CSV table of C-alpha atoms in Angstrom, one decimal:
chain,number,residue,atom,x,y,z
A,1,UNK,CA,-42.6,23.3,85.8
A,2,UNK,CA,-45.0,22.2,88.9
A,3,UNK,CA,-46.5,19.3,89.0
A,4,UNK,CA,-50.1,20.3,88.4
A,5,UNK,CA,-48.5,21.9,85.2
A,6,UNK,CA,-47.2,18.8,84.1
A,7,UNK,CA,-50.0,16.6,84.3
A,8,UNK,CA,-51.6,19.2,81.8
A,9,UNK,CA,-48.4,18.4,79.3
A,10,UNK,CA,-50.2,16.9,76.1
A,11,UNK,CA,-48.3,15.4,73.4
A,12,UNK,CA,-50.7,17.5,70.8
A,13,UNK,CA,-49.6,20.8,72.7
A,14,UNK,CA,-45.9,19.4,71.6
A,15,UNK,CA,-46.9,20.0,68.3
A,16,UNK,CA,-48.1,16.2,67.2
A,17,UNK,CA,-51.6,16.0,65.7
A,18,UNK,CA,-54.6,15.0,68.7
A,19,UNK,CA,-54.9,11.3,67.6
A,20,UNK,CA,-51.3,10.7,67.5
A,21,UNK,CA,-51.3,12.8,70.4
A,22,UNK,CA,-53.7,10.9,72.4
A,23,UNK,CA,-52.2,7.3,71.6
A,24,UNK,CA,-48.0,9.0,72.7
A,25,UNK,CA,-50.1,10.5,75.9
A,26,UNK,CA,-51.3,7.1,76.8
A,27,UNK,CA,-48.3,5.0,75.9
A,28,UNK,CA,-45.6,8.1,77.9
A,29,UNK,CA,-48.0,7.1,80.7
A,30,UNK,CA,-47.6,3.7,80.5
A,31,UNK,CA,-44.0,4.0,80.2
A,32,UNK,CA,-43.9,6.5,83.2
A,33,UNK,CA,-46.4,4.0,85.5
A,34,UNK,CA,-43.5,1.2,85.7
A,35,UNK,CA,-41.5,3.3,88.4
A,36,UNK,CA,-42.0,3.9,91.5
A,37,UNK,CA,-43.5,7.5,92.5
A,38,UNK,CA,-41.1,9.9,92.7
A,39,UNK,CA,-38.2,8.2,90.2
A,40,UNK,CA,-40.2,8.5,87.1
A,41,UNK,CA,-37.2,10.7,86.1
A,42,UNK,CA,-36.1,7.1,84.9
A,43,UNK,CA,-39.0,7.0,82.4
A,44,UNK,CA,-36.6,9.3,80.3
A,45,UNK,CA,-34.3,6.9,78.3
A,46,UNK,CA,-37.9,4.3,77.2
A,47,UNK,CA,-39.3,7.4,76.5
A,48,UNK,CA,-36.6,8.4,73.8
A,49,UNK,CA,-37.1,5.4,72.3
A,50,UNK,CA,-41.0,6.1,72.0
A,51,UNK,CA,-40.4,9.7,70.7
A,52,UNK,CA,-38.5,8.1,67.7
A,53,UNK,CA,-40.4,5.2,66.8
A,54,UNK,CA,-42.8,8.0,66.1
A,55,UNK,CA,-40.4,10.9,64.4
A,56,UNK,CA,-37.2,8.5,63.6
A,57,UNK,CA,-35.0,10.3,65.7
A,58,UNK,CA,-35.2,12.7,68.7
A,59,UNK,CA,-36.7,15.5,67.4
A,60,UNK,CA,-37.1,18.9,69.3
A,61,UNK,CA,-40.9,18.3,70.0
A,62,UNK,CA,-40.0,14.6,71.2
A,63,UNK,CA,-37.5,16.7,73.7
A,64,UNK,CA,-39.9,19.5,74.9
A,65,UNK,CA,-42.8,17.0,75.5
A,66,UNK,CA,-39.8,14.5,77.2
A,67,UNK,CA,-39.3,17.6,79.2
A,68,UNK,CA,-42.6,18.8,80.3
A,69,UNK,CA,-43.5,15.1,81.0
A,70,UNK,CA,-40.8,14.7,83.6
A,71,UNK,CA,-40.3,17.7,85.1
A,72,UNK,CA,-37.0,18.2,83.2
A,73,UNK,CA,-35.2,20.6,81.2
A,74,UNK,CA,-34.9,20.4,77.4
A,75,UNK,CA,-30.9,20.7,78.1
A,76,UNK,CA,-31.7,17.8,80.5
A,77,UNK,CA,-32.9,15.8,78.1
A,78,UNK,CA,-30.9,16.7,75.1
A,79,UNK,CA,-27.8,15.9,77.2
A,80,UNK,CA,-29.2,12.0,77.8
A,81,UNK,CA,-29.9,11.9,74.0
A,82,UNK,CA,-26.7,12.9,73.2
A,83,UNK,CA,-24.9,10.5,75.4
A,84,UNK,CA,-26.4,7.1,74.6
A,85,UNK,CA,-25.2,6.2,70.7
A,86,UNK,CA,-28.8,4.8,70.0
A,87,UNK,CA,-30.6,7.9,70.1
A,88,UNK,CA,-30.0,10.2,66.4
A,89,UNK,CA,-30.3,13.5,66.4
A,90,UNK,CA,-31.4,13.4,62.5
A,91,UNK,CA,-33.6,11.4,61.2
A,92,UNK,CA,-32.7,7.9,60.7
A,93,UNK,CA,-33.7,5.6,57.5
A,94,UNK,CA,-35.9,2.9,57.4
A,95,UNK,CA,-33.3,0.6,57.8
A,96,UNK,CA,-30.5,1.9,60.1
A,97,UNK,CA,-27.5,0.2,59.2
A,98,UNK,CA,-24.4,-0.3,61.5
A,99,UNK,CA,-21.2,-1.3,60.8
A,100,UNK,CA,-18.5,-2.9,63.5
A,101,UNK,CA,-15.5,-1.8,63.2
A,102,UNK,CA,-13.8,-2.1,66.9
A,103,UNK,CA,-10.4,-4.5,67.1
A,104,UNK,CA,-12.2,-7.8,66.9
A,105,UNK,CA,-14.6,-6.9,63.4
A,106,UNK,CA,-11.6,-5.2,61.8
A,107,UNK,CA,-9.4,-7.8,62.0
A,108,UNK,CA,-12.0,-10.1,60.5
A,109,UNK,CA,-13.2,-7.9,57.8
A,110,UNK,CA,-15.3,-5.0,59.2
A,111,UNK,CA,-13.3,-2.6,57.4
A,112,UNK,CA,-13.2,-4.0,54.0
A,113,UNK,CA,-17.3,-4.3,55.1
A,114,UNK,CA,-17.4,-0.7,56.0
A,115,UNK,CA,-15.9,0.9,52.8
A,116,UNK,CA,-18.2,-1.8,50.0
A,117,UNK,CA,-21.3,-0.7,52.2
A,118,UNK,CA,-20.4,3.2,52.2
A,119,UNK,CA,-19.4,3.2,48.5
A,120,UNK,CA,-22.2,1.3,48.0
A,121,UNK,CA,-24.6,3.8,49.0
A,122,UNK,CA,-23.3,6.8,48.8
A,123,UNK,CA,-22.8,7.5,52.7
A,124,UNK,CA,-20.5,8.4,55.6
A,125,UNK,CA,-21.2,8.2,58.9
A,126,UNK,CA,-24.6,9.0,60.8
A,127,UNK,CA,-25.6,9.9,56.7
A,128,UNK,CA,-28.9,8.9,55.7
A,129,UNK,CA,-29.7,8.5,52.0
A,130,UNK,CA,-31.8,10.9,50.1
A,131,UNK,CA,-34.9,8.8,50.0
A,132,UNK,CA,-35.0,8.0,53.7
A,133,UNK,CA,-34.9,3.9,53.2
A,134,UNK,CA,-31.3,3.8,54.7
A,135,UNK,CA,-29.1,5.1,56.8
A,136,UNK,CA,-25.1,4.3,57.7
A,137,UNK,CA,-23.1,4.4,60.9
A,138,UNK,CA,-19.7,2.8,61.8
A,139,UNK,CA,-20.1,1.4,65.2
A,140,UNK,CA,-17.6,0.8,67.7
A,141,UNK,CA,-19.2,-2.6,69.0
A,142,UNK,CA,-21.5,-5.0,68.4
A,143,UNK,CA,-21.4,-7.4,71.4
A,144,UNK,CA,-21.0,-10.4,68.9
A,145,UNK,CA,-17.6,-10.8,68.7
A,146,UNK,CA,-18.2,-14.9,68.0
A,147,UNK,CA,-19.7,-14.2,64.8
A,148,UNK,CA,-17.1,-11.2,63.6
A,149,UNK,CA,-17.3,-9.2,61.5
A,150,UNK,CA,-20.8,-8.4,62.0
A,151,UNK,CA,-23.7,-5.7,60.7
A,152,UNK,CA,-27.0,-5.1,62.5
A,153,UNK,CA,-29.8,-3.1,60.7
A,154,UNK,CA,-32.1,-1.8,63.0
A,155,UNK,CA,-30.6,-3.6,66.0
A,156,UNK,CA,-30.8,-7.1,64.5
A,157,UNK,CA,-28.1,-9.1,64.2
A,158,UNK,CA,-26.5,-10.0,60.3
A,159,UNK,CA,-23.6,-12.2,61.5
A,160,UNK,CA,-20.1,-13.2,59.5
A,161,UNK,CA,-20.5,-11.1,57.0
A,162,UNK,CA,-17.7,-10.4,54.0
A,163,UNK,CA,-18.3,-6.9,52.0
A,164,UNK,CA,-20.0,-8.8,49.3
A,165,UNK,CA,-23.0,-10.0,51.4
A,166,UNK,CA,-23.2,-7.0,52.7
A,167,UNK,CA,-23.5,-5.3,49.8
A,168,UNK,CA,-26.1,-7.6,48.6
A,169,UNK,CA,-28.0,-7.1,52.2
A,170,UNK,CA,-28.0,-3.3,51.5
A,171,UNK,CA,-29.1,-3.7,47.8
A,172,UNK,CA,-32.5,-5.9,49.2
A,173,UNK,CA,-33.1,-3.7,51.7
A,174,UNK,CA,-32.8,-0.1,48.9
A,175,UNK,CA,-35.4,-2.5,46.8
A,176,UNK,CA,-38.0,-3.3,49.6
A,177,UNK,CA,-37.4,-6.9,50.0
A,178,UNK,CA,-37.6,-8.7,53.2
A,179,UNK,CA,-34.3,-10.0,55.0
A,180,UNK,CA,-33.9,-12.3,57.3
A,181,UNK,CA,-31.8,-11.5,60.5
A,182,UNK,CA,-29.2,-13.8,61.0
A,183,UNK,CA,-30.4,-14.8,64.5
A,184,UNK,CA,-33.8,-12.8,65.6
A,185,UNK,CA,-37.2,-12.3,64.3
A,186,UNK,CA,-37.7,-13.9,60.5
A,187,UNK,CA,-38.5,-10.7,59.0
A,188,UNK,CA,-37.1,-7.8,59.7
A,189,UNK,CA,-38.6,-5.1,61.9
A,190,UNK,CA,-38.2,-1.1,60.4
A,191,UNK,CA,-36.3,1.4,62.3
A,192,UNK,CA,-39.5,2.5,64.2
A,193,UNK,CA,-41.1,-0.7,65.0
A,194,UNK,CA,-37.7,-1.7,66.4
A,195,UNK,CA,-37.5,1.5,68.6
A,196,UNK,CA,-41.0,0.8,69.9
A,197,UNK,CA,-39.9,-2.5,71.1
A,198,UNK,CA,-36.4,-1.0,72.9
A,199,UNK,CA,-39.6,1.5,74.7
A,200,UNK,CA,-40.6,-1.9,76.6
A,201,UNK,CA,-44.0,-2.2,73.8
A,202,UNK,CA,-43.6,-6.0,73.4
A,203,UNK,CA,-43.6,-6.8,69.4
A,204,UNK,CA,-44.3,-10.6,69.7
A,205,UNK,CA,-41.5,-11.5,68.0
A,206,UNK,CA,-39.1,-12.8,70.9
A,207,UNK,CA,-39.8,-16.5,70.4
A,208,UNK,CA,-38.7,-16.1,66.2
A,209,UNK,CA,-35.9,-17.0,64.3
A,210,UNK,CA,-32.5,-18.3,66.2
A,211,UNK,CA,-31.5,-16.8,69.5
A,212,UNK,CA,-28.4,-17.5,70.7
A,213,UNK,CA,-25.9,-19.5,68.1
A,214,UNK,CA,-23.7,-22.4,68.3
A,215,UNK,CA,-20.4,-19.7,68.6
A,216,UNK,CA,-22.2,-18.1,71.7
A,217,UNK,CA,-22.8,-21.4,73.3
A,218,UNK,CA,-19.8,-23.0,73.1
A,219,UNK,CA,-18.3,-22.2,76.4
A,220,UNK,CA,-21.0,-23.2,78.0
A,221,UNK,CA,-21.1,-26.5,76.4
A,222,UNK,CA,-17.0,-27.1,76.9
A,223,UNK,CA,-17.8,-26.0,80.6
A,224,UNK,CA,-20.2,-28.6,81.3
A,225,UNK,CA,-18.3,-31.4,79.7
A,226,UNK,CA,-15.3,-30.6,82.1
A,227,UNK,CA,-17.4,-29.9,85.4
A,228,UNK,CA,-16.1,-26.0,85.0
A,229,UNK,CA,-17.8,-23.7,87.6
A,230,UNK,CA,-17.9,-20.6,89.1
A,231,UNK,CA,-15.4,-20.1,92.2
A,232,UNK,CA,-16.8,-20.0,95.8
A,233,UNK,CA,-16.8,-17.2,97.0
A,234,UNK,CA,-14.3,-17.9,100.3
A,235,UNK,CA,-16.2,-17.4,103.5
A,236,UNK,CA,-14.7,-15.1,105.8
């Protein structure tokens, strides 16, 4: 596609209807304006995010408008979506809720937390319920191995967590009560809201809740008591 071609690309000739439309239009070009001329190739991975705080998932109209956008291929794009574990290919639930199970978790618990939540509701892996309120994934790593074995629902953290209070967690979040993240905002964003925010659309929400926990911090704190610091690098 040329250029001229491209700056014709509309969100409503994607197939979304001209209001929606106009708002994705504006917000892709936002997204887009933050690189420098030339790379806005880049734009493609904030832009997934965008195209599924509006559809839940990467749908094939969120690729072909990806694609005309940048210049890309759909098989372009579909290959970034299909690499990165954040983007679904399906439509996710309301609440999108992930599992650890790598070494760390399952030695704590993240198994035994894996099968009560999937018996729970009904689902396997990457399944999303029947009503579209939640989904399921087993995921390989949270990044908080200090609070193991840990669940995030839409990206928020729900730390040191046993297969009963997960359970529970689920069962508020299949009744439509707000939950409180562990550490994060104090009440939890959906799935889309969430996914807007990853597409750099601040939420006002970073200063909430607790950020980072005594377990995180406690290196630091043991460093500073001893006078630990970072090696020199020798001069040569």
């Amino acid at each position: 596609m040329s250029t001229t071609e491209n700056t014709r690309a509309t969100a409503a000739g994607a197939g979304y209807d001209p209001e929606l439309g106009a708002r994705l239009d504006a917000d892709i070009e936002q997204i887009k304006s933050r690189y420098p001329a030339g790379h806005e190739r880049s734009a493609l991975i904030p832009m997934l995010h965008l195209i599924q705080s509006i559809d839940g998932y990467v749908s094939p109209r969120g690729i072909a408008l990806c694609a005309e956008k940048l210049d890309l291929t759909r098989s372009e794009v579909s290959a970034v979506a299909t690499f990165y574990s954040q983007f679904r290919r399906h439509p996710a639930g309301q609440y999108h809720v992930g599992v650890c199970t790598n070494a760390l978790c399952a030695v704590m618990g993240g198994d035994d937390v894996w099968r009560a939540v999937s018996a729970h509701t009904g689902l396997g892996n990457d399944e999303t319920s029947e009503d579209g309120r939640v989904s399921l994934e087993r995921v390989e790593c949270n990044a908080a191995c200090d609070y193991a074995p840990v669940v995030m629902v839409n990206w928020e953290f729900f730390d040191n967590q046993t297969p009963d209070s997960a359970v529970e967690l689920v069962s508020r979040l299949e009744r439509g009560e707000d939950v409180a993240p562990t550490r994060g905002p104090e009440t939890l964003p959906t799935f889309r809201q969430n996914e807007r925010l990853l597409a750099g659309f601040e939420d006002g929400l970073a200063d909430e809740g607790v950020g980072a926990g005594e377990p995180s911090l406690l290196g630091l704190r043991i460093a500073r008591e001893r006078g630990w610091t970072v090696p020199k690098e020798e001069s040569k």
